[in-house]
Amino acid sequence: MTGSVRLSRRPLSMASAARALAGPDLGGVVVFAGRVRRDRRGPARVRAIDYEVHPGPALEVMRRLDRDARRRYGAEEVVLWHRVGRVPAGEIAVIVGVAAGHRAPAFAAARYLIDVLKRTVPIWKTERARSGRRPRGRRHPPTGRSSG
Amino acid sequence: MVRAVRVLLFATARTAVGRRELEWTVPPEGIQASELARELATAFPKLAPTLRASRLVRNGHPVDRPTTRIRPGDEFAVHPPYGGG
């Protein structure tokens, strides 16, 4: 078991995640990436999202999710990476990856991880508009501006 | 002698107070989590609505009872609803 839980100020790589999930006995691999996307509503376009984190508790919860994915779904390898700090539109904010023996547990575990991560890991986001301020009419914390 | 609790404020709690962190003096025997939250809401009225919707976290672990005692030297964090991903 080589669980991989990470908070990073540097760009995240899908290729690195796929490498971390490699294994000759792992027939099902799912890698999900959530990217910051531009807000197309209203005059102020979102240019970035600032991610704020309480690191100790966040990593503890992420490690627990890693264990849960293995125990409940049979995940053999897990990647759970999240950016912190300012993430420009178009860049990846979160990667969730699972490798398992077959596709069904890999899909189920990946879905579980991203859904529960968003609800339970102490990470917050603030949208930044072109001016560096929050877009008008949006209150913190915004929802649904990234990860699909 | 340490008499203060280190209060960490995130997201809407931080913007309501205008600071990321506070040193909050408490009695040597400590104070209940609910009482500390009330003191903070009184001192920073804009924080009150956020506090009602937030999880309270002591030394990295969720406060599961309002009577949990927060002692000098503890870290006490205000976690508004999460929004990662």
Tab-separated table of C-alpha atoms in Angstrom:
chain	number	residue	atom	x	y	z
A	1	MET	CA	0.000	0.000	0.000
A	2	THR	CA	1.429	3.339	-1.048
A	3	GLY	CA	-1.308	5.803	-0.243
A	4	SER	CA	-0.772	9.243	-1.705
A	5	VAL	CA	-2.375	12.207	0.004
A	6	ARG	CA	-1.035	15.637	-0.774
A	7	LEU	CA	-1.678	19.372	-0.439
A	8	SER	CA	0.337	21.305	-2.989
A	9	ARG	CA	1.077	24.894	-3.954
A	10	ARG	CA	2.449	23.681	-7.284
A	11	PRO	CA	0.535	22.519	-10.367
A	12	LEU	CA	-0.852	19.002	-10.266
A	13	SER	CA	-0.132	16.520	-13.037
A	14	MET	CA	-2.502	13.870	-14.375
A	15	ALA	CA	0.501	11.981	-15.740
A	16	SER	CA	2.108	11.876	-12.288
A	17	ALA	CA	-1.150	10.645	-10.808
A	18	ALA	CA	-1.417	7.891	-13.424
A	19	ARG	CA	2.169	6.820	-12.673
A	20	ALA	CA	1.371	6.670	-8.948
A	21	LEU	CA	-1.500	4.304	-9.747
A	22	ALA	CA	0.499	1.888	-11.888
A	23	GLY	CA	0.597	-1.807	-11.118
A	24	PRO	CA	0.524	-4.996	-13.168
A	25	ASP	CA	-2.368	-6.459	-11.167
A	26	LEU	CA	-4.516	-3.328	-11.245
A	27	GLY	CA	-6.936	-3.677	-14.130
A	28	GLY	CA	-9.177	-0.708	-13.375
A	29	VAL	CA	-7.752	2.796	-13.093
A	30	VAL	CA	-9.860	5.955	-12.717
A	31	VAL	CA	-8.290	9.403	-12.545
A	32	PHE	CA	-10.558	12.387	-11.999
A	33	ALA	CA	-9.312	15.974	-12.224
A	34	GLY	CA	-11.289	19.024	-11.171
A	35	ARG	CA	-10.180	22.189	-12.968
A	36	VAL	CA	-10.893	25.806	-12.144
A	37	ARG	CA	-13.179	27.086	-14.836
A	38	ARG	CA	-14.012	30.614	-15.917
A	39	ASP	CA	-17.364	31.874	-14.746
A	40	ARG	CA	-19.380	32.767	-17.816
A	41	ARG	CA	-22.204	34.421	-15.895
A	42	GLY	CA	-22.184	38.129	-15.218
A	43	PRO	CA	-19.685	40.784	-16.246
A	44	ALA	CA	-16.928	39.719	-13.870
A	45	ARG	CA	-15.215	36.619	-15.147
A	46	VAL	CA	-13.518	34.359	-12.645
A	47	ARG	CA	-9.797	34.264	-13.321
A	48	ALA	CA	-8.677	32.155	-10.383
A	49	ILE	CA	-9.756	30.527	-7.173
A	50	ASP	CA	-7.918	30.957	-3.902
A	51	TYR	CA	-7.908	27.734	-1.890
A	52	GLU	CA	-7.455	28.061	1.843
A	53	VAL	CA	-6.774	25.033	4.024
A	54	HIS	CA	-6.353	24.015	7.652
A	55	PRO	CA	-3.480	21.661	6.852
A	56	GLY	CA	-3.303	19.291	9.833
A	57	PRO	CA	-6.996	18.406	10.009
A	58	ALA	CA	-7.243	18.391	6.195
A	59	LEU	CA	-4.484	15.811	5.800
A	60	GLU	CA	-5.944	13.732	8.613
A	61	VAL	CA	-9.349	13.605	6.915
A	62	MET	CA	-7.765	12.866	3.536
A	63	ARG	CA	-5.817	9.954	5.010
A	64	ARG	CA	-9.033	8.645	6.515
A	65	LEU	CA	-10.734	8.854	3.105
A	66	ASP	CA	-7.825	6.927	1.600
A	67	ARG	CA	-8.310	4.168	4.184
A	68	ASP	CA	-12.088	4.166	3.632
A	69	ALA	CA	-11.676	3.773	-0.133
A	70	ARG	CA	-9.479	0.732	0.388
A	71	ARG	CA	-11.674	-0.870	3.028
A	72	ARG	CA	-15.097	-0.159	1.533
A	73	TYR	CA	-14.406	-0.427	-2.187
A	74	GLY	CA	-11.296	-2.512	-2.508
A	75	ALA	CA	-9.114	0.275	-3.875
A	76	GLU	CA	-5.524	-0.907	-4.107
A	77	GLU	CA	-3.868	2.437	-4.846
A	78	VAL	CA	-5.238	5.900	-4.111
A	79	VAL	CA	-4.227	9.404	-5.132
A	80	LEU	CA	-5.829	12.326	-3.345
A	81	TRP	CA	-4.127	15.606	-4.258
A	82	HIS	CA	-5.443	19.139	-3.741
A	83	ARG	CA	-3.986	22.524	-4.614
A	84	VAL	CA	-3.786	25.307	-2.054
A	85	GLY	CA	-3.250	29.005	-2.674
A	86	ARG	CA	-4.199	30.741	-5.924
A	87	VAL	CA	-5.126	28.464	-8.830
A	88	PRO	CA	-5.669	30.189	-12.193
A	89	ALA	CA	-8.612	29.250	-14.418
A	90	GLY	CA	-7.737	26.233	-16.527
A	91	GLU	CA	-5.442	24.637	-13.963
A	92	ILE	CA	-6.231	21.510	-11.993
A	93	ALA	CA	-7.396	22.100	-8.436
A	94	VAL	CA	-7.895	18.510	-7.367
A	95	ILE	CA	-6.975	15.020	-8.554
A	96	VAL	CA	-8.644	11.892	-7.262
A	97	GLY	CA	-7.288	8.615	-8.568
A	98	VAL	CA	-8.004	5.003	-7.777
A	99	ALA	CA	-6.528	1.766	-9.044
A	100	ALA	CA	-8.265	-1.514	-8.287
A	101	GLY	CA	-8.506	-4.986	-9.690
A	102	HIS	CA	-11.506	-4.106	-11.857
A	103	ARG	CA	-13.330	-1.027	-13.131
A	104	ALA	CA	-16.381	-1.151	-10.858
A	105	PRO	CA	-14.554	-0.641	-7.548
A	106	ALA	CA	-12.271	1.933	-9.158
A	107	PHE	CA	-15.206	4.063	-10.362
A	108	ALA	CA	-17.102	3.652	-7.094
A	109	ALA	CA	-14.124	4.578	-4.942
A	110	ALA	CA	-13.235	7.608	-7.059
A	111	ARG	CA	-16.806	8.896	-6.889
A	112	TYR	CA	-16.867	8.365	-3.148
A	113	LEU	CA	-13.556	10.164	-2.668
A	114	ILE	CA	-14.402	13.332	-4.599
A	115	ASP	CA	-17.907	13.611	-3.141
A	116	VAL	CA	-16.804	13.145	0.446
A	117	LEU	CA	-13.682	15.264	0.026
A	118	LYS	CA	-15.785	18.263	-0.944
A	119	ARG	CA	-17.996	17.872	2.120
A	120	THR	CA	-15.529	16.888	4.824
A	121	VAL	CA	-12.026	18.219	4.152
A	122	PRO	CA	-11.381	21.676	5.654
A	123	ILE	CA	-10.635	23.473	2.408
A	124	TRP	CA	-12.358	26.678	1.333
A	125	LYS	CA	-12.361	28.544	-1.925
A	126	THR	CA	-12.769	32.159	-2.894
A	127	GLU	CA	-13.299	33.188	-6.501
A	128	ARG	CA	-11.117	35.959	-7.862
A	129	ALA	CA	-12.231	38.130	-10.749
A	130	ARG	CA	-10.026	39.964	-13.219
A	131	SER	CA	-9.551	42.841	-10.793
A	132	GLY	CA	-8.362	40.490	-8.048
A	133	ARG	CA	-11.612	40.990	-6.182
A	134	ARG	CA	-14.502	38.591	-5.803
A	135	PRO	CA	-17.066	38.738	-8.598
A	136	ARG	CA	-20.052	40.890	-7.756
A	137	GLY	CA	-23.080	39.148	-6.358
A	138	ARG	CA	-21.194	36.117	-5.087
A	139	ARG	CA	-20.819	35.346	-1.455
A	140	HIS	CA	-18.146	33.222	0.063
A	141	PRO	CA	-17.887	30.260	-0.009
A	142	PRO	CA	-18.929	29.786	-3.621
A	143	THR	CA	-19.954	26.378	-4.810
A	144	GLY	CA	-19.678	24.484	-8.018
A	145	ARG	CA	-17.034	26.556	-9.702
A	146	SER	CA	-14.641	23.696	-10.150
A	147	SER	CA	-14.321	19.957	-10.376
A	148	GLY	CA	-17.190	19.613	-12.733
B	1	MET	CA	2.243	31.326	32.085
B	2	VAL	CA	0.061	30.773	29.021
B	3	ARG	CA	-3.383	32.306	29.477
B	4	ALA	CA	-4.472	32.463	25.889
B	5	VAL	CA	-6.130	30.247	23.316
B	6	ARG	CA	-4.935	30.523	19.729
B	7	VAL	CA	-8.063	31.107	17.642
B	8	LEU	CA	-7.773	30.260	13.933
B	9	LEU	CA	-10.282	31.779	11.526
B	10	PHE	CA	-10.902	30.534	8.006
B	11	ALA	CA	-12.863	31.730	4.995
B	12	THR	CA	-15.972	33.711	6.016
B	13	ALA	CA	-14.858	33.681	9.653
B	14	ARG	CA	-11.583	35.325	8.650
B	15	THR	CA	-13.281	37.970	6.537
B	16	ALA	CA	-15.818	38.704	9.289
B	17	VAL	CA	-13.073	39.404	11.809
B	18	GLY	CA	-10.481	40.767	9.417
B	19	ARG	CA	-7.782	38.540	10.853
B	20	ARG	CA	-6.591	35.001	10.355
B	21	GLU	CA	-5.636	34.425	13.956
B	22	LEU	CA	-6.358	35.781	17.445
B	23	GLU	CA	-4.897	35.285	20.897
B	24	TRP	CA	-7.896	34.985	23.198
B	25	THR	CA	-7.375	35.164	26.946
B	26	VAL	CA	-9.260	32.538	28.937
B	27	PRO	CA	-9.352	31.606	32.643
B	28	PRO	CA	-6.591	29.273	33.834
B	29	GLU	CA	-9.120	26.463	34.215
B	30	GLY	CA	-10.305	26.952	30.629
B	31	ILE	CA	-13.699	27.751	29.178
B	32	GLN	CA	-16.462	25.742	27.524
B	33	ALA	CA	-16.389	25.741	23.724
B	34	SER	CA	-19.890	27.210	23.528
B	35	GLU	CA	-18.926	30.017	25.901
B	36	LEU	CA	-15.809	30.838	23.919
B	37	ALA	CA	-17.912	30.957	20.752
B	38	ARG	CA	-20.322	33.329	22.490
B	39	GLU	CA	-17.486	35.595	23.577
B	40	LEU	CA	-16.172	35.728	20.028
B	41	ALA	CA	-19.622	36.488	18.627
B	42	THR	CA	-20.034	39.311	21.121
B	43	ALA	CA	-16.633	40.788	20.333
B	44	PHE	CA	-17.122	40.407	16.566
B	45	PRO	CA	-20.850	40.677	15.748
B	46	LYS	CA	-20.213	40.015	12.041
B	47	LEU	CA	-18.814	36.641	13.036
B	48	ALA	CA	-22.033	35.496	14.730
B	49	PRO	CA	-23.862	34.117	11.658
B	50	THR	CA	-20.763	32.281	10.488
B	51	LEU	CA	-20.243	30.781	13.935
B	52	ARG	CA	-23.759	29.364	13.902
B	53	ALA	CA	-23.004	27.507	10.669
B	54	SER	CA	-19.459	26.459	11.547
B	55	ARG	CA	-17.757	23.463	13.037
B	56	LEU	CA	-15.556	24.196	16.012
B	57	VAL	CA	-12.249	22.388	16.131
B	58	ARG	CA	-9.993	21.975	19.156
B	59	ASN	CA	-6.391	20.988	18.551
B	60	GLY	CA	-7.277	19.595	15.156
B	61	HIS	CA	-10.283	17.552	16.293
B	62	PRO	CA	-13.960	18.491	15.953
B	63	VAL	CA	-15.635	19.694	19.121
B	64	ASP	CA	-18.494	17.241	19.537
B	65	ARG	CA	-19.950	18.703	22.732
B	66	PRO	CA	-20.570	22.357	23.567
B	67	THR	CA	-19.244	21.668	27.049
B	68	THR	CA	-15.824	20.632	25.748
B	69	ARG	CA	-13.286	22.617	27.732
B	70	ILE	CA	-10.882	24.823	25.837
B	71	ARG	CA	-7.771	25.424	27.900
B	72	PRO	CA	-4.928	27.941	27.730
B	73	GLY	CA	-2.472	26.848	25.054
B	74	ASP	CA	-5.147	25.105	22.996
B	75	GLU	CA	-5.788	25.840	19.347
B	76	PHE	CA	-9.433	26.616	18.613
B	77	ALA	CA	-10.434	26.798	14.963
B	78	VAL	CA	-13.626	28.044	13.359
B	79	HIS	CA	-14.452	25.976	10.260
B	80	PRO	CA	-17.224	27.427	8.065
B	81	PRO	CA	-18.862	24.969	5.642
B	82	TYR	CA	-16.206	23.362	3.464
B	83	GLY	CA	-15.807	24.006	-0.226
B	84	GLY	CA	-12.851	22.181	-1.649
B	85	GLY	CA	-12.617	20.487	-5.014
